[in-house]
CSV table of C-alpha atoms and ligand atoms in Angstrom, one decimal:
chain,number,residue,atom,x,y,z
A,66,UNK,CA,157.2,30.8,121.6
A,67,UNK,CA,160.4,32.6,123.0
A,68,UNK,CA,161.2,34.4,119.8
A,69,UNK,CA,157.7,35.7,119.4
A,70,UNK,CA,158.2,36.9,123.0
A,71,UNK,CA,161.3,38.7,122.4
A,72,UNK,CA,160.0,40.2,119.2
A,73,UNK,CA,156.9,41.6,120.9
A,74,UNK,CA,159.0,43.2,123.7
A,75,UNK,CA,161.3,44.6,121.1
A,76,UNK,CA,158.2,46.0,119.1
A,77,UNK,CA,157.0,47.6,122.4
A,78,UNK,CA,160.6,48.9,123.3
A,79,UNK,CA,160.6,50.5,120.0
A,80,UNK,CA,157.1,52.3,120.2
A,81,UNK,CA,157.8,53.1,123.8
A,82,UNK,CA,161.0,55.0,122.2
A,83,UNK,CA,159.3,56.6,119.6
A,84,UNK,CA,156.4,58.0,122.0
A,85,UNK,CA,159.6,59.4,123.9
A,86,UNK,CA,161.4,60.9,121.1
A,87,UNK,CA,158.0,62.5,120.6
A,88,UNK,CA,157.4,63.9,123.9
A,89,UNK,CA,161.4,65.2,123.9
A,90,UNK,CA,160.4,67.1,120.6
A,91,UNK,CA,156.8,68.7,121.2
A,92,UNK,CA,158.6,69.9,124.6
A,93,UNK,CA,161.3,71.2,121.9
A,94,UNK,CA,158.9,72.9,120.1
A,95,UNK,CA,156.6,74.3,123.3
A,96,UNK,CA,158.9,75.9,124.6
A,97,UNK,CA,159.0,78.9,121.8
A,98,UNK,CA,154.9,78.4,120.9
A,99,UNK,CA,154.3,81.4,122.8
A,100,UNK,CA,157.0,83.6,121.4
A,101,UNK,CA,156.4,82.1,117.9
A,102,UNK,CA,152.3,82.9,118.2
A,103,UNK,CA,151.6,79.6,117.7
A,104,UNK,CA,149.3,79.7,120.4
A,105,UNK,CA,145.5,80.6,120.5
A,106,UNK,CA,142.4,80.3,122.3
A,107,UNK,CA,138.8,78.8,121.4
A,108,UNK,CA,135.8,79.4,123.1
A,109,UNK,CA,132.9,76.9,123.5
A,110,UNK,CA,129.6,77.9,124.5
A,111,UNK,CA,127.7,76.9,127.9
A,112,UNK,CA,123.6,77.6,127.3
A,113,UNK,CA,121.5,77.7,129.9
A,114,UNK,CA,118.8,74.7,129.8
A,115,UNK,CA,116.1,77.1,130.8
A,116,UNK,CA,116.5,79.9,128.6
A,117,UNK,CA,118.0,78.7,125.9
A,118,UNK,CA,120.6,81.4,125.9
A,119,UNK,CA,124.5,81.8,125.9
A,120,UNK,CA,125.6,82.0,129.7
A,121,UNK,CA,129.1,81.2,129.5
A,122,UNK,CA,132.4,80.1,127.3
A,123,UNK,CA,135.1,77.9,128.2
A,124,UNK,CA,138.2,79.0,127.2
A,125,UNK,CA,140.2,76.2,125.1
A,126,UNK,CA,143.6,76.5,124.4
A,127,UNK,CA,144.4,75.3,120.9
A,128,UNK,CA,148.5,75.0,119.2
A,129,UNK,CA,148.9,75.4,115.7
A,130,UNK,CA,152.4,74.3,115.1
A,131,UNK,CA,153.8,75.0,111.2
A,132,UNK,CA,155.1,71.4,111.1
A,133,UNK,CA,153.2,69.0,113.2
A,134,UNK,CA,149.5,71.0,112.4
A,135,UNK,CA,147.0,71.1,115.2
A,136,UNK,CA,148.4,69.6,118.2
A,137,UNK,CA,145.6,68.8,121.1
A,138,UNK,CA,145.5,70.1,124.4
A,139,UNK,CA,145.6,66.3,125.5
A,140,UNK,CA,148.9,65.8,124.4
A,141,UNK,CA,151.1,69.0,125.0
A,142,UNK,CA,149.2,69.9,128.3
A,143,UNK,CA,150.4,66.8,130.5
A,144,UNK,CA,153.9,67.6,128.8
A,145,UNK,CA,153.6,71.4,129.6
A,146,UNK,CA,152.6,70.3,133.2
A,147,UNK,CA,155.9,68.4,133.9
A,148,UNK,CA,157.8,71.4,133.6
A,149,UNK,CA,157.6,74.8,134.7
A,150,UNK,CA,156.5,75.6,130.6
A,151,UNK,CA,152.7,75.1,132.0
A,152,UNK,CA,152.9,78.6,134.2
A,153,UNK,CA,154.2,80.3,131.2
A,154,UNK,CA,151.3,78.8,128.9
A,155,UNK,CA,148.7,79.5,131.6
A,156,UNK,CA,149.7,83.1,132.2
A,157,UNK,CA,149.0,83.7,128.4
A,158,UNK,CA,145.9,81.8,128.3
A,159,UNK,CA,144.3,84.0,131.1
A,160,UNK,CA,146.1,87.2,129.5
A,161,UNK,CA,144.2,86.1,125.9
A,162,UNK,CA,141.5,85.3,127.4
A,163,UNK,CA,140.9,88.9,129.5
A,164,UNK,CA,141.6,90.5,126.5
A,165,UNK,CA,139.2,89.1,124.4
A,166,UNK,CA,136.6,89.2,127.8
A,167,UNK,CA,137.7,93.1,127.5
A,168,UNK,CA,137.2,93.4,123.9
A,169,UNK,CA,133.6,91.9,124.3
A,170,UNK,CA,132.6,94.1,127.2
A,171,UNK,CA,133.5,97.3,125.2
A,172,UNK,CA,131.6,96.1,122.4
A,173,UNK,CA,128.7,96.0,125.0
A,174,UNK,CA,128.8,92.3,125.3
A,175,UNK,CA,128.2,91.5,128.4
A,176,UNK,CA,125.9,88.8,130.6
A,177,UNK,CA,128.0,85.6,130.4
A,178,UNK,CA,131.2,84.3,132.3
A,179,UNK,CA,134.2,83.0,131.0
A,180,UNK,CA,135.9,79.6,132.1
A,181,UNK,CA,139.7,79.2,132.1
A,182,UNK,CA,141.0,75.6,133.1
A,183,UNK,CA,143.5,75.9,136.0
A,184,UNK,CA,145.9,72.8,135.6
A,185,UNK,CA,147.8,70.9,138.9
A,186,UNK,CA,150.5,72.5,139.0
A,187,UNK,CA,149.1,75.8,138.2
A,188,UNK,CA,146.5,75.2,141.3
A,189,UNK,CA,149.5,74.5,143.4
A,190,UNK,CA,151.2,77.8,142.6
A,191,UNK,CA,150.8,79.7,145.9
A,192,UNK,CA,151.0,83.1,143.6
A,193,UNK,CA,147.9,82.4,142.0
A,194,UNK,CA,145.5,84.1,143.2
A,195,UNK,CA,147.6,87.1,143.3
A,196,UNK,CA,148.5,86.6,139.5
A,197,UNK,CA,144.9,86.3,139.0
A,198,UNK,CA,143.8,89.4,140.8
A,199,UNK,CA,146.6,91.7,139.1
A,200,UNK,CA,145.9,90.0,135.3
A,201,UNK,CA,141.6,90.8,136.2
A,202,UNK,CA,142.6,94.6,137.5
A,203,UNK,CA,144.9,95.3,134.8
A,204,UNK,CA,141.5,94.5,132.1
A,205,UNK,CA,139.1,96.0,134.4
A,206,UNK,CA,137.2,92.8,134.6
A,207,UNK,CA,135.1,92.1,137.1
A,208,UNK,CA,136.0,89.1,138.9
A,209,UNK,CA,132.3,87.6,138.7
A,210,UNK,CA,132.9,87.0,135.3
A,211,UNK,CA,135.9,84.8,135.5
A,212,UNK,CA,134.7,81.0,136.2
A,213,UNK,CA,137.9,78.8,137.4
A,214,UNK,CA,137.3,75.1,136.4
A,215,UNK,CA,139.6,72.9,138.7
A,216,UNK,CA,139.4,69.1,138.4
A,217,UNK,CA,138.6,66.8,141.0
A,218,UNK,CA,141.7,64.6,141.2
A,219,UNK,CA,143.4,67.9,141.8
A,220,UNK,CA,141.9,68.3,145.1
A,221,UNK,CA,142.8,65.3,146.7
A,222,UNK,CA,146.0,65.1,146.9
A,223,UNK,CA,146.2,67.5,149.5
A,224,UNK,CA,142.8,68.3,150.9
A,225,UNK,CA,143.6,70.9,153.3
A,226,UNK,CA,145.8,73.1,151.3
A,227,UNK,CA,143.1,72.6,148.3
A,228,UNK,CA,140.5,73.9,150.6
A,229,UNK,CA,142.7,77.1,151.5
A,230,UNK,CA,143.4,77.6,147.9
A,231,UNK,CA,140.1,77.5,146.6
A,232,UNK,CA,138.5,79.7,149.6
A,233,UNK,CA,141.7,82.4,148.5
A,234,UNK,CA,140.0,82.1,145.3
A,235,UNK,CA,136.4,82.6,146.7
A,236,UNK,CA,137.3,85.6,148.7
A,237,UNK,CA,138.9,87.5,145.0
A,238,UNK,CA,135.1,86.8,143.5
A,239,UNK,CA,135.7,84.8,141.0
A,240,UNK,CA,133.2,81.7,140.8
A,241,UNK,CA,135.0,78.2,140.9
A,242,UNK,CA,133.4,75.0,138.7
A,243,UNK,CA,134.5,71.5,139.7
A,244,UNK,CA,135.4,69.7,136.6
A,245,UNK,CA,135.1,66.4,134.9
A,246,UNK,CA,132.8,65.3,138.0
A,247,UNK,CA,132.5,61.6,138.7
A,248,UNK,CA,135.7,60.5,136.8
A,249,UNK,CA,138.1,60.9,140.3
A,250,UNK,CA,137.4,59.1,143.4
A,251,UNK,CA,136.2,61.9,145.5
A,252,UNK,CA,132.6,61.8,147.1
A,253,UNK,CA,129.7,64.0,146.6
A,254,UNK,CA,130.8,65.2,150.2
A,255,UNK,CA,133.8,67.1,148.5
A,256,UNK,CA,130.6,69.4,147.1
A,257,UNK,CA,130.0,70.2,150.7
A,258,UNK,CA,133.3,70.8,151.7
A,259,UNK,CA,134.6,72.7,148.8
A,260,UNK,CA,133.1,76.4,147.9
A,261,UNK,CA,132.1,75.4,144.4
A,262,UNK,CA,129.6,77.1,142.1
A,263,UNK,CA,129.4,74.7,139.6
A,264,UNK,CA,129.8,71.0,139.0
A,265,UNK,CA,130.7,69.7,135.6
A,266,UNK,CA,129.6,66.1,134.5
A,267,UNK,CA,132.3,64.7,132.8
A,268,UNK,CA,131.1,63.5,129.3
A,269,UNK,CA,131.8,60.0,129.6
A,270,UNK,CA,128.8,59.7,131.6
A,271,UNK,CA,126.7,62.5,129.4
A,272,UNK,CA,127.9,60.2,126.4
A,273,UNK,CA,125.5,56.8,127.3
A,274,UNK,CA,123.0,58.9,129.5
A,275,UNK,CA,120.2,57.8,127.4
A,276,UNK,CA,121.2,54.4,127.0
A,277,UNK,CA,123.3,52.9,130.4
A,278,UNK,CA,120.8,52.6,133.3
A,279,UNK,CA,124.0,53.6,135.7
A,280,UNK,CA,125.2,56.6,133.9
A,281,UNK,CA,122.0,58.0,133.9
A,282,UNK,CA,121.5,57.2,138.1
A,283,UNK,CA,125.0,58.6,138.4
A,284,UNK,CA,124.0,61.8,136.2
A,285,UNK,CA,120.8,61.8,138.2
A,286,UNK,CA,122.4,61.7,142.0
A,287,UNK,CA,125.0,64.3,141.0
A,288,UNK,CA,122.1,66.8,140.0
A,289,UNK,CA,119.5,66.3,142.7
A,290,UNK,CA,123.2,66.4,145.2
A,291,UNK,CA,124.1,69.4,143.7
A,292,UNK,CA,121.1,71.3,144.0
A,293,UNK,CA,120.3,70.1,147.2
A,294,UNK,CA,123.7,72.2,148.3
A,295,UNK,CA,122.8,75.0,146.1
A,296,UNK,CA,125.3,74.5,143.1
A,297,UNK,CA,124.2,74.6,139.6
A,298,UNK,CA,125.1,71.7,137.3
A,299,UNK,CA,126.7,71.7,133.9
A,300,UNK,CA,126.8,68.7,131.6
A,301,UNK,CA,129.9,68.5,129.1
A,302,UNK,CA,129.7,67.0,125.9
A,303,UNK,CA,126.2,66.7,125.0
A,304,UNK,CA,125.9,65.7,121.5
A,305,UNK,CA,122.6,64.9,120.6
A,306,UNK,CA,118.9,65.9,121.1
A,307,UNK,CA,118.1,62.8,123.7
A,308,UNK,CA,120.7,63.5,125.9
A,309,UNK,CA,119.7,67.4,125.9
A,310,UNK,CA,116.0,66.1,126.8
A,311,UNK,CA,117.4,63.5,129.4
A,312,UNK,CA,118.7,66.5,131.3
A,313,UNK,CA,116.4,69.1,130.7
A,314,UNK,CA,113.7,66.5,132.5
A,315,UNK,CA,116.1,66.2,135.2
A,316,UNK,CA,117.0,69.8,135.8
A,317,UNK,CA,120.2,70.2,134.5
A,318,UNK,CA,121.1,74.2,134.5
A,319,UNK,CA,123.6,74.6,132.0
A,320,UNK,CA,124.7,72.1,129.2
A,321,UNK,CA,127.7,72.8,126.9
A,322,UNK,CA,128.7,70.2,123.7
A,323,UNK,CA,128.6,69.7,120.0
A,324,UNK,CA,125.1,69.9,119.6
A,325,UNK,CA,124.9,73.6,120.6
A,326,UNK,CA,128.3,74.3,119.1
A,327,UNK,CA,132.3,73.6,118.9
A,328,UNK,CA,135.0,75.9,120.5
A,329,UNK,CA,134.9,78.6,118.3
A,330,UNK,CA,137.7,81.1,117.6
A,331,UNK,CA,137.0,84.8,119.0
A,332,UNK,CA,135.4,86.3,115.9
A,333,UNK,CA,132.9,83.8,115.6
A,334,UNK,CA,131.7,84.3,119.6
A,335,UNK,CA,131.6,87.6,118.5
A,336,UNK,CA,129.1,87.5,115.9
A,337,UNK,CA,127.4,85.0,118.0
A,338,UNK,CA,126.9,87.3,120.7
A,339,UNK,CA,125.6,89.8,118.4
A,340,UNK,CA,122.9,87.7,117.0
A,341,UNK,CA,121.8,87.0,120.6
A,342,UNK,CA,120.3,83.9,119.0
A,343,UNK,CA,118.9,80.9,121.2
A,344,UNK,CA,121.6,77.8,120.9
B,637,C2E,P1,138.2,69.4,129.3
B,637,C2E,O1,138.3,70.8,130.0
B,637,C2E,O2,137.1,68.4,129.8
B,637,C2E,O3,137.6,70.2,128.1
B,637,C2E,C1,136.3,70.0,127.1
B,637,C2E,C2,137.0,69.1,126.1
B,637,C2E,O4,135.8,68.9,125.1
B,637,C2E,C3,137.2,70.0,125.4
B,637,C2E,O5,138.4,69.2,124.4
B,637,C2E,C4,136.2,70.0,124.1
B,637,C2E,O6,136.6,70.5,123.0
B,637,C2E,C5,135.7,68.9,124.3
B,637,C2E,N1,134.2,68.8,123.9
B,637,C2E,C6,133.4,69.8,124.1
B,637,C2E,N2,132.0,69.3,123.6
B,637,C2E,C7,132.2,68.0,123.1
B,637,C2E,C8,131.0,67.4,122.7
B,637,C2E,O7,130.1,67.5,122.3
B,637,C2E,N3,131.8,66.2,122.2
B,637,C2E,C9,133.4,65.6,122.6
B,637,C2E,N4,133.4,64.4,122.1
B,637,C2E,N5,134.1,66.2,122.8
B,637,C2E,C10,133.4,67.8,123.3
B,637,C2E,P2,140.1,69.8,124.4
B,637,C2E,O8,139.6,71.3,123.4
B,637,C2E,O9,140.5,69.0,123.0
B,637,C2E,O10,140.5,69.9,125.3
B,637,C2E,C11,141.1,68.7,126.4
B,637,C2E,C12,141.1,68.8,127.4
B,637,C2E,O11,142.8,69.8,127.5
B,637,C2E,C13,140.3,70.0,128.1
B,637,C2E,O12,139.3,69.0,129.0
B,637,C2E,C14,141.1,70.6,129.3
B,637,C2E,O13,141.8,69.6,130.2
B,637,C2E,C15,142.7,70.9,128.6
B,637,C2E,N6,142.9,72.1,128.4
B,637,C2E,C16,141.9,72.9,127.5
B,637,C2E,N7,142.4,73.8,127.6
B,637,C2E,C17,143.5,74.1,128.5
B,637,C2E,C18,144.0,75.2,129.1
B,637,C2E,O14,144.1,76.4,128.5
B,637,C2E,N8,144.3,74.9,130.4
B,637,C2E,C19,144.7,73.7,130.5
B,637,C2E,N9,145.1,73.6,132.1
B,637,C2E,N10,143.9,72.8,129.9
B,637,C2E,C20,143.3,72.8,129.2
B,638,CA,CA1,137.4,72.4,131.5
B,639,CA,CA1,135.9,68.8,131.2
B,640,CA,CA1,136.9,65.9,130.5
């Protein structure tokens, strides 16, 4: 039994070692990703439940490495978060998104918002609002066209300074969305305290919304509480017609998920916008 335990330990330690090596390798490669043109953006449509029209796009970063292939942001964003790398990646994402927005505006394609994810470290950057203002001005984009997605876990760290940052961003004229709602420990009272325009019900609740009574109850509570405060509700990760029906019945405002569209490269989004078809 003792030997077994030791082998077990060795197994875990070599696995941990491998994982650390992988992190070091990815961190190294990520440092040259921007210069090597390996990052790209995909956009996923947000659809209005009442009209069926595309009302928003969420910007999702992709990393196409020549050897590792497509690396998920779930893997590389946390690594970037541990260093100053996240600042340059975030800056790149914001600029590229604004460039794409400008191209769409120039083609007469408007009437939707573009959402960009704000990482925890980026949110703590005291120059965040100034940077965003500068980039928006550079591309002549109305701040109202941009939405920033901030996860609730970020706000819990220092609620007083979080509130100040959010008010500063709000004063710029951008929209604010509370992302992955329901996964942290924040209460619904956060919705009252912070100036959010939207909440996004996390995918983990939406997944079992039609089969799990608790998930259904939580989603319904989020929708009615948000609405009573004048906040719009987005459901993420909608994959089935049944989920869509449930959300429509309970007056969710917007939906996002594979049921409507996967995240797409900008050219395919352009085609979608030109078609103006219902999703
Ligand atoms: P998120 O902000 O919650 O983004 C939604 C994720 O759900 C995306 O994964 C999207 O592809 C996926 N998704 C959308 N619809 C469905 C669906 O119907 N079913 C399922 N199973 N998944 C769906 P993705 O693109 O892999 O991004 C993962 C996370 O990486 C994002 O989660 C976000 O936290 C982070 N991320 C992505 N791009 C950026 C970025 O530019 N900056 C920062 N800071 N984080 C980013
Ligand atoms: Ca998001
Ligand atoms: Ca989310
Ligand atoms: Ca999520």
